[in-house]
Each structure stands twice: as structure tokens, then as C-alpha cells.
Amino acid sequence: MLDKNGIARRIAQELQDGFYVNLGIGIPTLVANYVSEGISVEFQSENGILGMGPFPFEGEEDADLINAGKQTITALPGASFFDSATSFGMIRGQHVQMTVLGAMEVSESGDIANWKIPGKMVKGMGGAMDLVASAENIIVAMMHTNKAGESKLLKQCSLPLTGVGCVRKVVTELGVLEIKDGAFHLLERAPGVSVKEIVAKTEGKLVVPDFVPEMAL
Amino acid sequence: MIQKTVSDAEEAIRGLRDGMTAMFGGFGLCGIPENAIAAIRALGIKNLVCISNNAGVDGFGLGLLLETRQIRKMISSYVGENDEFERQMLSGELEVELVPQGTLAERCRAAGAGIPAFYTPAGYGTEVAEGKEVRVFGGKPHILEHAFEADFAFVKAWKGDEAGNLIYKGTARNFNPMMAMAGKITVAEVEELVPAGALDPNEIHTPGIFVQRIFLGAHFEKRIEQRTVRSKTAQF
């Protein structure tokens, strides 16, 4: 089974040289820690920076330099700043090649819910709806089940949707699943995880091939 | 050169009245018009409709105007991190319209650019799309979104000149340029106010035509919401 860093490490394997990438808050942010040697990617934060770097050294924080999670960051050589309309132009115009975000629920048809729990959490969608509506390559990083142990990979989302038919891949602590033709397709298992466990914890339609390799990290 | 300078925030917000719609630049607490917010609070203007990506935090940013119940309605994309906001929203004292962030930016840009409405894929199939016209382009459904209308726009820039030209710093740019374009009266507060000619025209982000009033902010706290640092030895 993977921990949060393991999920991020596996997602980092999806990065390709030359990709511009948008990372959401939470596990997705950790993906930046595992970019493999020899490839160049640039991270976009939708509040207005391309070429986002690591957190600043203590004492070097700049209130005018933050990411979409409102954390202080740095800008790498070659970085640029821009306004919010330009930023979402990059996203809507599909200039960003990969988007990684968290989710509360994902359905077998690729619907995603991650912004609202009626009566409990109403914080707003931020840029998530724009991202999922336009990005071609959306990877969801999340736990396979919720705190009550219920599957988050569903036939149909029960929470208010963020977008429809948009998620391409889901990476959880248990494995990697691709979404196509109205089903989750199990591509890889996490180290030490059985197919049986994944089947038991996936409520949506799951296609399991004869051989499911253990992921290489 | 058309002179845009006013003496302070109090003079800059003149004409803002109860019930008006006002835009506030900024993302989180980054690039917010702190001085205009303080002046609006001091003047006690009520029932404002505020268009701003966020609603500040308890005790800072627009949180200051929520505290004094000066806001009737918030139009935002993300309103977490604010207990007073949540309390007013859940009790029905505050009306809230949540708008996807890119749509929010584009509704500002459209307002300033003379585009009454536009189609976007963001929000299709969600509750954001309820009651909105849907049209398919290239096989993909889009929803119709309308430009905002705002009596005032309050923006914050790093440097400005007496002609109203503005330069922003870092990610403090965010919504400020589009809101500057959108306000019927746009008020810019800057950290550095220089004579016309002192800024390189090649480097202007917001041309002065969009700015009606500019003033040197008396005080910028520039609070950091999430101070994240690394030690000198840690890896990215």
C-alpha cells in the first residue's frame, strides 16, 4: 500500500519532458518532489505563475509570491507571472499538458466531485471546475476509500459534481486505474496489495485484466 | 497627461454608496487593496455587493467588511478560511454566488472589453450550469456566462504613475488587471507613486485609461496566509 508520498511518486512517472503541469492542493503538490532526472517540466499555479519553484528559505518569504494554496513559494529561472484571465486562458486553451488534483468521489464515467459537501463544506470550487472542464489529461490523486471505509470510486458520484466525464486516470494508495468506456480499468497494483482488495474497495464497474502488474516505484 | 492622482484612500472612494457593486482585486490576501478596504470600513458604507476571488480571512482583507456587516452579497470562487463568512452564509445573512475562478476572471475581463457574454466549458453538468444556456461547439457543451457590471473596482499595484499606469509584482497581479478594466470607476492603490514618465511604457501592465483614481497607499501590511519555508538543507 502506498502512502501519500508514494501516490505522488507514482504520478510523477506520468510526467513527460516538456510538460507544463498544474498541481492541485494536497497530495498533488507532492508530485513536484519526484520529477525524475533528465526531464524538464514547468509547474503552473493558476493564481498566476509558470515556473514555480520550491518553498523559500526562512526569511526569504515574499507576500507577493504565493501559489494557489496561498503558500509562499519561489520562482525558478525562466518563470513568468501573469493575470488570472491569462492563467485560465492557458488552462481552457489546453496549453497545460497535465493536471493533477484531489477528489472526494470519482465515477466510472470519469465524473469528479471535489468541491462541496452540502450542509457541511461549502468553500467554493476555486479553479477546479475550469481545470476539469478543459484539461485533456486529468489525473486524480486520492485515497481509495473515505474515512468511513466507503469506496470513492463509484458508479455515480453522490456529491455535487465538479465536472463530467473528464478524469482519465486515478492513482490511489492501492493502485492505478484508467477510466474509459464507462469503467475503471485496473492497470497496476501498489506493492503488497491484492487484486481482491481493490475489487472489494471499488464500487464502480471495474475491469480487471488476467495479469495486473505490481507498480515499479 | 491626464492627472489621476488623489490624496488618499478616503478621497479615492468618494461616490461609493450603500448598495453598490464593487470589485476587489487580489487572490487570498495577495494583492488586495488594503487601504481602500480600510477606508470603506471607516466610512461604514453598507449593503455592498462584492466581487472578489476570495472573502479575506477573519480580521483581514474583506473579512474586515464582513465583521461590520457591510457586505450584502459576495461573488467569489473560494471562500474557505473565514469563520465569520461561514457563519453569515449559513445563517442567511449573507448572499453568496460561487463562480469558477476562470469564469470569474473572464467575466471581469469581458466587462472591461465590451463583451456582454461568452461561452465556457467550465461548470457544464454541475450546479453552476443550472438555468444557463448551453451550446455545443466542436462536439463539446459550453455554458453562457455574462460579463459583470461594477460601479467601482478597487485594485492594488506595486508601482503606478500620475497618469494611472500600473505595474504589478509577482503573483499579486492576479485579478487586478481585469478588474481595473471592468470598473466604471477604478481606484488603484500603489506602494510607489511616481511622476508620469518615470515608468518605462514597455513595462506597463495596466494602461492608465482604465484607472480613474490613483493614490499612494498609506500602509501595506501584506499579510501572508500560509507561510511555508524550507530549511537550507532540504530538497524540493
CSV table of C-alpha atoms in Angstrom, one decimal:
chain,number,residue,atom,x,y,z
A,1,MET,CA,0.0,0.0,0.0
A,2,LEU,CA,1.2,3.5,-0.8
A,3,ASP,CA,1.4,6.5,1.5
A,4,LYS,CA,0.7,10.0,0.2
A,5,ASN,CA,4.3,10.4,-1.0
A,6,GLY,CA,4.1,7.1,-2.8
A,7,ILE,CA,1.0,8.2,-4.7
A,8,ALA,CA,2.8,11.4,-5.6
A,9,ARG,CA,5.9,9.4,-6.7
A,10,ARG,CA,3.8,7.1,-8.9
A,11,ILE,CA,2.0,10.1,-10.5
A,12,ALA,CA,5.4,11.7,-11.2
A,13,GLN,CA,6.1,8.8,-13.5
A,14,GLU,CA,3.3,10.2,-15.8
A,15,LEU,CA,5.3,13.4,-16.4
A,16,GLN,CA,7.0,13.7,-19.7
A,17,ASP,CA,9.8,16.0,-20.8
A,18,GLY,CA,8.4,19.4,-21.9
A,19,PHE,CA,5.1,19.2,-20.0
A,20,TYR,CA,3.5,22.2,-18.4
A,21,VAL,CA,1.7,20.9,-15.3
A,22,ASN,CA,-0.9,22.2,-12.9
A,23,LEU,CA,-0.9,20.6,-9.4
A,24,GLY,CA,-3.8,20.9,-7.1
A,25,ILE,CA,-3.6,21.3,-3.3
A,26,GLY,CA,-2.8,18.3,-1.1
A,27,ILE,CA,-1.2,15.1,-2.4
A,28,PRO,CA,-0.9,16.6,-6.0
A,29,THR,CA,1.5,19.3,-4.6
A,30,LEU,CA,3.9,16.5,-3.5
A,31,VAL,CA,4.3,15.4,-7.2
A,32,ALA,CA,6.8,18.2,-7.6
A,33,ASN,CA,9.2,16.4,-5.3
A,34,TYR,CA,9.6,13.4,-7.6
A,35,VAL,CA,10.3,14.7,-11.0
A,36,SER,CA,12.8,12.3,-12.5
A,37,GLU,CA,16.3,13.3,-13.5
A,38,GLY,CA,16.7,14.1,-17.1
A,39,ILE,CA,13.3,15.6,-17.8
A,40,SER,CA,12.2,19.2,-17.7
A,41,VAL,CA,8.7,20.2,-16.7
A,42,GLU,CA,7.3,23.5,-15.6
A,43,PHE,CA,4.6,23.9,-12.9
A,44,GLN,CA,1.8,26.3,-13.3
A,45,SER,CA,-0.1,27.7,-10.4
A,46,GLU,CA,-3.4,29.2,-11.5
A,47,ASN,CA,-3.1,32.3,-9.4
A,48,GLY,CA,-0.6,33.5,-11.9
A,49,ILE,CA,2.9,31.8,-12.2
A,50,LEU,CA,4.6,29.4,-14.5
A,51,GLY,CA,8.0,28.1,-13.4
A,52,MET,CA,7.0,27.7,-9.8
A,53,GLY,CA,9.9,26.7,-7.5
A,54,PRO,CA,10.2,25.3,-4.0
A,55,PHE,CA,9.3,27.0,-0.8
A,56,PRO,CA,11.6,29.9,0.0
A,57,PHE,CA,14.3,29.7,2.7
A,58,GLU,CA,13.3,31.1,6.0
A,59,GLY,CA,13.5,34.8,6.0
A,60,GLU,CA,13.1,35.0,2.2
A,61,GLU,CA,9.3,34.7,2.1
A,62,ASP,CA,7.6,37.3,-0.2
A,63,ALA,CA,4.0,38.1,0.4
A,64,ASP,CA,3.7,38.9,-3.3
A,65,LEU,CA,4.8,35.4,-4.3
A,66,ILE,CA,2.4,32.6,-3.5
A,67,ASN,CA,0.8,29.5,-5.1
A,68,ALA,CA,-2.8,28.6,-5.5
A,69,GLY,CA,-2.8,27.1,-2.0
A,70,LYS,CA,-1.7,30.6,-0.7
A,71,GLN,CA,1.7,29.2,0.4
A,72,THR,CA,4.8,31.2,-0.1
A,73,ILE,CA,6.9,29.9,-3.0
A,74,THR,CA,9.8,30.9,-5.2
A,75,ALA,CA,10.1,31.5,-8.9
A,76,LEU,CA,12.7,29.4,-10.9
A,77,PRO,CA,14.8,30.9,-13.7
A,78,GLY,CA,12.6,31.2,-16.8
A,79,ALA,CA,9.5,31.8,-14.7
A,80,SER,CA,6.7,34.2,-15.6
A,81,PHE,CA,3.9,36.0,-13.9
A,82,PHE,CA,0.5,36.8,-15.4
A,83,ASP,CA,-3.1,37.7,-14.6
A,84,SER,CA,-5.9,35.4,-13.8
A,85,ALA,CA,-7.6,35.7,-17.3
A,86,THR,CA,-4.3,34.7,-19.0
A,87,SER,CA,-3.8,31.9,-16.5
A,88,PHE,CA,-7.2,30.4,-17.2
A,89,GLY,CA,-6.6,31.0,-20.9
A,90,MET,CA,-3.7,28.6,-20.6
A,91,ILE,CA,-5.9,26.1,-18.9
A,92,ARG,CA,-9.0,26.5,-21.1
A,93,GLY,CA,-6.9,26.8,-24.2
A,94,GLN,CA,-5.3,23.4,-23.3
A,95,HIS,CA,-1.7,24.7,-23.2
A,96,VAL,CA,-1.2,22.9,-19.9
A,97,GLN,CA,-0.5,19.2,-20.6
A,98,MET,CA,-1.3,17.6,-17.3
A,99,THR,CA,-3.5,18.4,-14.4
A,100,VAL,CA,-3.3,16.5,-11.0
A,101,LEU,CA,-6.0,17.1,-8.5
A,102,GLY,CA,-7.6,15.5,-5.4
A,103,ALA,CA,-11.2,14.3,-5.3
A,104,MET,CA,-13.8,13.2,-2.8
A,105,GLU,CA,-15.5,11.0,-5.4
A,106,VAL,CA,-14.8,9.8,-9.0
A,107,SER,CA,-17.3,7.9,-11.1
A,108,GLU,CA,-16.8,5.1,-13.6
A,109,SER,CA,-17.7,7.5,-16.4
A,110,GLY,CA,-15.0,10.0,-15.3
A,111,ASP,CA,-17.2,12.4,-13.4
A,112,ILE,CA,-15.5,14.1,-10.4
A,113,ALA,CA,-16.8,15.6,-7.2
A,114,ASN,CA,-14.3,17.6,-5.1
A,115,TRP,CA,-15.8,21.0,-4.1
A,116,LYS,CA,-18.8,20.7,-1.9
A,117,ILE,CA,-20.5,18.6,0.7
A,118,PRO,CA,-24.0,20.0,1.1
A,119,GLY,CA,-24.7,21.3,4.6
A,120,LYS,CA,-21.1,20.6,5.6
A,121,MET,CA,-18.4,22.1,3.5
A,122,VAL,CA,-19.1,24.9,1.1
A,123,LYS,CA,-15.9,26.6,0.4
A,124,GLY,CA,-16.2,27.1,-3.3
A,125,MET,CA,-14.7,25.4,-6.4
A,126,GLY,CA,-11.8,27.8,-6.9
A,127,GLY,CA,-10.3,26.9,-10.3
A,128,ALA,CA,-11.2,23.2,-10.2
A,129,MET,CA,-14.2,23.4,-12.5
A,130,ASP,CA,-12.2,25.3,-15.1
A,131,LEU,CA,-9.4,22.8,-14.9
A,132,VAL,CA,-11.5,19.7,-15.2
A,133,ALA,CA,-13.7,21.1,-17.9
A,134,SER,CA,-10.8,21.8,-20.2
A,135,ALA,CA,-7.7,19.7,-19.4
A,136,GLU,CA,-7.2,16.7,-21.6
A,137,ASN,CA,-5.0,14.8,-19.2
A,138,ILE,CA,-6.5,14.8,-15.7
A,139,ILE,CA,-5.1,12.5,-13.1
A,140,VAL,CA,-6.8,12.2,-9.7
A,141,ALA,CA,-4.7,11.6,-6.6
A,142,MET,CA,-6.8,10.3,-3.7
A,143,MET,CA,-7.4,7.6,-1.2
A,144,HIS,CA,-9.4,4.6,-2.5
A,145,THR,CA,-11.9,4.9,0.4
A,146,ASN,CA,-13.2,7.6,2.6
A,147,LYS,CA,-12.8,7.8,6.4
A,148,ALA,CA,-15.9,5.6,6.9
A,149,GLY,CA,-14.2,2.9,4.6
A,150,GLU,CA,-16.6,3.5,1.7
A,151,SER,CA,-15.3,3.4,-1.8
A,152,LYS,CA,-14.6,6.7,-3.5
A,153,LEU,CA,-14.6,5.1,-7.0
A,154,LEU,CA,-18.3,4.9,-7.7
A,155,LYS,CA,-20.9,4.1,-10.3
A,156,GLN,CA,-22.2,7.6,-9.9
A,157,CYS,CA,-21.0,10.4,-7.7
A,158,SER,CA,-23.3,11.3,-4.9
A,159,LEU,CA,-21.8,14.7,-4.1
A,160,PRO,CA,-22.3,17.8,-6.3
A,161,LEU,CA,-20.2,17.4,-9.4
A,162,THR,CA,-17.1,19.5,-10.3
A,163,GLY,CA,-17.1,18.2,-13.9
A,164,VAL,CA,-18.5,15.4,-16.1
A,165,GLY,CA,-16.6,12.7,-18.0
A,166,CYS,CA,-13.2,14.3,-17.5
A,167,VAL,CA,-11.0,12.1,-15.3
A,168,ARG,CA,-8.6,9.9,-17.3
A,169,LYS,CA,-6.6,8.2,-14.5
A,170,VAL,CA,-6.9,7.7,-10.8
A,171,VAL,CA,-3.9,6.8,-8.6
A,172,THR,CA,-4.8,5.7,-5.0
A,173,GLU,CA,-2.9,4.0,-2.2
A,174,LEU,CA,-4.0,0.7,-3.8
A,175,GLY,CA,-3.3,1.1,-7.5
A,176,VAL,CA,-3.5,2.9,-10.8
A,177,LEU,CA,-6.8,2.8,-12.7
A,178,GLU,CA,-7.7,4.2,-16.1
A,179,ILE,CA,-11.2,5.4,-16.9
A,180,LYS,CA,-12.5,4.5,-20.3
A,181,ASP,CA,-15.7,3.2,-21.9
A,182,GLY,CA,-17.7,3.7,-18.7
A,183,ALA,CA,-15.5,1.6,-16.4
A,184,PHE,CA,-12.4,1.7,-14.2
A,185,HIS,CA,-9.6,-0.4,-15.7
A,186,LEU,CA,-7.1,-1.7,-13.3
A,187,LEU,CA,-3.6,-1.1,-14.7
A,188,GLU,CA,-1.3,-1.6,-11.7
A,189,ARG,CA,-1.5,-2.7,-8.0
A,190,ALA,CA,0.5,-0.9,-5.3
A,191,PRO,CA,3.2,-3.0,-3.7
A,192,GLY,CA,1.7,-5.7,-1.4
A,193,VAL,CA,-1.9,-5.0,-2.5
A,194,SER,CA,-4.0,-7.8,-3.9
A,195,VAL,CA,-6.4,-7.5,-6.8
A,196,LYS,CA,-9.1,-8.9,-4.4
A,197,GLU,CA,-8.7,-5.9,-2.1
A,198,ILE,CA,-9.0,-3.4,-5.0
A,199,VAL,CA,-12.1,-5.2,-6.3
A,200,ALA,CA,-13.6,-5.1,-2.8
A,201,LYS,CA,-13.0,-1.4,-2.4
A,202,THR,CA,-14.1,-0.3,-5.8
A,203,GLU,CA,-17.9,0.2,-6.1
A,204,GLY,CA,-17.9,1.3,-9.7
A,205,LYS,CA,-17.6,-1.0,-12.7
A,206,LEU,CA,-14.1,-2.4,-12.6
A,207,VAL,CA,-12.3,-4.2,-15.4
A,208,VAL,CA,-9.5,-6.5,-14.2
A,209,PRO,CA,-7.2,-8.0,-16.8
A,210,ASP,CA,-5.7,-11.5,-16.3
A,211,PHE,CA,-2.4,-10.1,-15.2
A,212,VAL,CA,-2.2,-6.9,-13.1
A,213,PRO,CA,1.5,-5.9,-12.5
A,214,GLU,CA,2.7,-4.5,-9.3
A,215,MET,CA,3.8,-0.9,-9.9
A,216,ALA,CA,7.5,-0.2,-10.0
A,217,LEU,CA,8.5,2.8,-7.9
B,1,MET,CA,-1.1,63.6,-19.5
B,2,ILE,CA,-4.4,63.2,-17.7
B,3,GLN,CA,-3.8,63.6,-14.0
B,4,LYS,CA,-5.4,60.7,-11.9
B,5,THR,CA,-3.8,61.3,-8.5
B,6,VAL,CA,-5.9,61.7,-5.4
B,7,SER,CA,-4.5,62.4,-2.0
B,8,ASP,CA,-5.6,59.3,0.0
B,9,ALA,CA,-8.0,56.3,0.3
B,10,GLU,CA,-10.8,58.4,1.7
B,11,GLU,CA,-10.8,60.7,-1.3
B,12,ALA,CA,-10.4,57.8,-3.7
B,13,ILE,CA,-13.6,56.0,-2.6
B,14,ARG,CA,-15.7,59.1,-2.9
B,15,GLY,CA,-19.0,58.3,-4.6
B,16,LEU,CA,-19.2,54.8,-3.3
B,17,ARG,CA,-22.6,54.4,-1.8
B,18,ASP,CA,-24.8,51.9,0.0
B,19,GLY,CA,-25.9,49.0,-2.2
B,20,MET,CA,-23.3,49.5,-4.9
B,21,THR,CA,-21.3,46.7,-6.6
B,22,ALA,CA,-17.6,46.8,-6.2
B,23,MET,CA,-14.8,44.6,-7.4
B,24,PHE,CA,-11.8,43.9,-5.2
B,25,GLY,CA,-8.5,42.6,-6.7
B,26,GLY,CA,-6.4,40.0,-5.0
B,27,PHE,CA,-6.0,36.3,-4.6
B,28,GLY,CA,-6.2,35.2,-1.0
B,29,LEU,CA,-4.5,38.1,0.8
B,30,CYS,CA,-2.0,38.6,-2.0
B,31,GLY,CA,-2.5,41.9,-4.0
B,32,ILE,CA,-5.6,43.1,-2.1
B,33,PRO,CA,-6.5,46.8,-1.9
B,34,GLU,CA,-5.9,47.1,1.9
B,35,ASN,CA,-6.2,50.9,2.0
B,36,ALA,CA,-9.5,51.1,0.2
B,37,ILE,CA,-10.9,48.3,2.4
B,38,ALA,CA,-9.9,50.2,5.5
B,39,ALA,CA,-11.4,53.4,4.2
B,40,ILE,CA,-14.7,51.7,3.3
B,41,ARG,CA,-14.9,50.2,6.7
B,42,ALA,CA,-14.2,53.6,8.3
B,43,LEU,CA,-16.9,55.2,6.2
B,44,GLY,CA,-19.4,52.5,7.1
B,45,ILE,CA,-20.9,52.0,3.6
B,46,LYS,CA,-23.5,49.2,3.7
B,47,ASN,CA,-25.1,46.5,1.6
B,48,LEU,CA,-22.2,46.2,-0.8
B,49,VAL,CA,-22.2,43.5,-3.5
B,50,CYS,CA,-18.5,42.5,-3.6
B,51,ILE,CA,-16.9,40.7,-6.5
B,52,SER,CA,-13.6,39.2,-5.3
B,53,ASN,CA,-12.0,35.8,-5.8
B,54,ASN,CA,-11.9,35.3,-2.0
B,55,ALA,CA,-13.5,36.9,1.0
B,56,GLY,CA,-10.4,37.6,3.1
B,57,VAL,CA,-9.8,35.9,6.5
B,58,ASP,CA,-11.2,36.7,9.9
B,59,GLY,CA,-9.9,40.2,10.7
B,60,PHE,CA,-8.1,41.0,7.5
B,61,GLY,CA,-8.9,41.8,3.8
B,62,LEU,CA,-12.7,41.7,3.1
B,63,GLY,CA,-13.0,39.9,6.4
B,64,LEU,CA,-12.9,43.4,7.9
B,65,LEU,CA,-16.1,44.4,6.0
B,66,LEU,CA,-17.8,41.1,6.8
B,67,GLU,CA,-17.1,41.8,10.5
B,68,THR,CA,-19.0,45.1,10.3
B,69,ARG,CA,-21.8,43.5,8.1
B,70,GLN,CA,-21.1,45.9,5.3
B,71,ILE,CA,-21.4,43.2,2.6
B,72,ARG,CA,-24.8,42.0,1.4
B,73,LYS,CA,-23.6,39.6,-1.2
B,74,MET,CA,-20.3,38.0,-2.1
B,75,ILE,CA,-19.4,36.8,-5.6
B,76,SER,CA,-16.3,34.6,-5.3
B,77,SER,CA,-14.7,31.4,-6.4
B,78,TYR,CA,-13.4,30.2,-3.0
B,79,VAL,CA,-14.5,31.4,0.4
B,80,GLY,CA,-12.8,29.0,2.9
B,81,GLU,CA,-10.6,30.1,5.8
B,82,ASN,CA,-13.1,32.6,7.2
B,83,ASP,CA,-15.3,31.6,10.1
B,84,GLU,CA,-17.4,34.8,10.2
B,85,PHE,CA,-18.1,34.4,6.5
B,86,GLU,CA,-19.3,30.8,7.0
B,87,ARG,CA,-21.5,31.9,10.0
B,88,GLN,CA,-23.2,34.7,7.9
B,89,MET,CA,-23.6,32.4,4.9
B,90,LEU,CA,-25.2,29.5,6.9
B,91,SER,CA,-27.5,31.9,8.8
B,92,GLY,CA,-28.7,33.5,5.6
B,93,GLU,CA,-27.4,37.0,6.5
B,94,LEU,CA,-25.0,36.9,3.6
B,95,GLU,CA,-25.9,36.0,0.0
B,96,VAL,CA,-23.2,34.1,-1.8
B,97,GLU,CA,-22.7,33.3,-5.5
B,98,LEU,CA,-19.9,30.9,-6.2
B,99,VAL,CA,-18.3,31.2,-9.6
B,100,PRO,CA,-15.5,29.0,-11.1
B,101,GLN,CA,-12.2,31.0,-10.9
B,102,GLY,CA,-11.5,31.2,-14.6
B,103,THR,CA,-15.1,32.2,-15.3
B,104,LEU,CA,-14.8,34.9,-12.6
B,105,ALA,CA,-11.7,36.3,-14.3
B,106,GLU,CA,-13.3,36.1,-17.7
B,107,ARG,CA,-16.5,37.8,-16.5
B,108,CYS,CA,-14.3,40.7,-15.3
B,109,ARG,CA,-12.2,40.8,-18.5
B,110,ALA,CA,-15.4,40.7,-20.7
B,111,ALA,CA,-16.9,43.5,-18.7
B,112,GLY,CA,-13.9,45.7,-19.4
B,113,ALA,CA,-13.5,44.6,-23.0
B,114,GLY,CA,-17.1,45.2,-24.1
B,115,ILE,CA,-18.1,41.6,-24.5
B,116,PRO,CA,-21.5,41.1,-22.9
B,117,ALA,CA,-21.3,37.3,-22.6
B,118,PHE,CA,-19.3,34.3,-23.6
B,119,TYR,CA,-19.4,30.5,-23.6
B,120,THR,CA,-17.1,28.4,-21.4
B,121,PRO,CA,-17.0,24.7,-20.8
B,122,ALA,CA,-16.3,25.3,-17.0
B,123,GLY,CA,-19.2,24.2,-14.9
B,124,TYR,CA,-21.1,22.3,-17.6
B,125,GLY,CA,-23.0,19.4,-16.0
B,126,THR,CA,-22.7,20.9,-12.5
B,127,GLU,CA,-25.0,23.1,-10.4
B,128,VAL,CA,-23.1,26.2,-11.8
B,129,ALA,CA,-24.8,25.5,-15.1
B,130,GLU,CA,-28.3,25.5,-13.7
B,131,GLY,CA,-30.6,27.8,-15.6
B,132,LYS,CA,-27.9,28.8,-18.1
B,133,GLU,CA,-28.0,28.5,-21.9
B,134,VAL,CA,-26.0,25.5,-23.2
B,135,ARG,CA,-24.4,25.4,-26.7
B,136,VAL,CA,-22.2,22.8,-28.3
B,137,PHE,CA,-19.1,23.9,-30.0
B,138,GLY,CA,-16.8,21.3,-31.6
B,139,GLY,CA,-18.8,18.5,-30.0
B,140,LYS,CA,-18.3,19.9,-26.5
B,141,PRO,CA,-21.1,21.6,-24.4
B,142,HIS,CA,-20.4,25.1,-23.1
B,143,ILE,CA,-22.5,27.4,-20.9
B,144,LEU,CA,-23.3,31.0,-21.4
B,145,GLU,CA,-21.8,33.4,-18.8
B,146,HIS,CA,-22.3,37.1,-18.6
B,147,ALA,CA,-20.0,40.0,-18.0
B,148,PHE,CA,-20.1,41.6,-14.6
B,149,GLU,CA,-21.2,45.2,-14.0
B,150,ALA,CA,-19.4,47.0,-11.3
B,151,ASP,CA,-19.7,50.6,-10.1
B,152,PHE,CA,-16.3,50.6,-8.6
B,153,ALA,CA,-13.2,48.4,-8.9
B,154,PHE,CA,-10.5,48.6,-6.2
B,155,VAL,CA,-7.2,47.3,-7.3
B,156,LYS,CA,-3.7,47.2,-5.8
B,157,ALA,CA,-0.5,47.6,-7.8
B,158,TRP,CA,3.2,47.7,-6.9
B,159,LYS,CA,4.1,50.9,-8.9
B,160,GLY,CA,1.9,53.4,-10.5
B,161,ASP,CA,2.3,56.9,-12.1
B,162,GLU,CA,0.2,60.0,-12.0
B,163,ALA,CA,-1.3,59.0,-15.4
B,164,GLY,CA,-2.7,55.8,-13.8
B,165,ASN,CA,-0.4,53.4,-15.4
B,166,LEU,CA,0.2,50.3,-13.2
B,167,ILE,CA,2.8,47.7,-12.7
B,168,TYR,CA,2.1,44.7,-10.5
B,169,LYS,CA,4.6,42.5,-8.7
B,170,GLY,CA,4.8,38.7,-8.7
B,171,THR,CA,1.5,36.8,-8.2
B,172,ALA,CA,0.0,39.9,-6.7
B,173,ARG,CA,-1.2,40.7,-10.2
B,174,ASN,CA,-3.9,38.0,-10.3
B,175,PHE,CA,-7.4,39.6,-10.8
B,176,ASN,CA,-6.2,43.2,-10.5
B,177,PRO,CA,-5.7,43.9,-14.3
B,178,MET,CA,-9.1,42.6,-15.4
B,179,MET,CA,-10.9,44.3,-12.5
B,180,ALA,CA,-9.1,47.6,-13.4
B,181,MET,CA,-10.6,47.3,-16.9
B,182,ALA,CA,-14.1,46.5,-15.6
B,183,GLY,CA,-14.9,49.2,-13.0
B,184,LYS,CA,-16.9,52.2,-14.0
B,185,ILE,CA,-14.7,53.9,-11.5
B,186,THR,CA,-11.4,52.1,-11.0
B,187,VAL,CA,-9.4,53.1,-7.9
B,188,ALA,CA,-5.8,52.0,-7.8
B,189,GLU,CA,-3.6,52.0,-4.7
B,190,VAL,CA,0.1,51.6,-5.1
B,191,GLU,CA,3.2,51.1,-3.0
B,192,GLU,CA,5.1,53.5,-5.1
B,193,LEU,CA,3.6,56.5,-6.9
B,194,VAL,CA,5.9,58.2,-9.4
B,195,PRO,CA,5.6,61.1,-11.9
B,196,ALA,CA,4.4,60.4,-15.4
B,197,GLY,CA,7.5,59.4,-17.4
B,198,ALA,CA,9.2,57.6,-14.6
B,199,LEU,CA,7.9,54.2,-15.6
B,200,ASP,CA,9.0,52.5,-18.8
B,201,PRO,CA,6.0,52.4,-21.1
B,202,ASN,CA,7.2,49.0,-22.3
B,203,GLU,CA,6.7,47.6,-18.8
B,204,ILE,CA,3.2,48.8,-18.0
B,205,HIS,CA,0.7,46.1,-17.2
B,206,THR,CA,-2.5,48.2,-16.9
B,207,PRO,CA,-2.6,51.3,-19.1
B,208,GLY,CA,-3.8,54.4,-17.3
B,209,ILE,CA,-7.0,54.6,-19.4
B,210,PHE,CA,-8.6,52.0,-17.2
B,211,VAL,CA,-7.7,53.9,-14.0
B,212,GLN,CA,-9.8,56.9,-12.8
B,213,ARG,CA,-8.1,57.5,-9.4
B,214,ILE,CA,-4.7,56.5,-8.1
B,215,PHE,CA,-3.2,57.1,-4.7
B,216,LEU,CA,-0.2,56.1,-2.6
B,217,GLY,CA,-1.3,53.6,0.0
B,218,ALA,CA,-0.6,54.9,3.5
B,219,HIS,CA,0.1,51.4,4.9
B,220,PHE,CA,0.5,47.9,3.4
B,221,GLU,CA,0.6,45.1,5.9
B,222,LYS,CA,0.8,42.5,3.1
B,223,ARG,CA,-0.1,39.6,5.4
B,224,ILE,CA,1.0,36.1,4.5
B,225,GLU,CA,-1.8,33.5,4.7
B,226,GLN,CA,0.4,30.3,4.6
B,227,ARG,CA,4.0,30.9,5.5
B,228,THR,CA,5.8,27.9,4.0
B,229,VAL,CA,9.6,27.7,4.1
B,230,ARG,CA,12.3,25.1,3.7
B,231,SER,CA,15.5,24.6,5.6
B,232,LYS,CA,18.7,25.3,3.8
B,233,THR,CA,19.5,21.6,3.5
B,234,ALA,CA,16.1,20.2,2.3
B,235,GLN,CA,15.4,19.2,-1.2
B,236,PHE,CA,12.5,20.4,-3.3
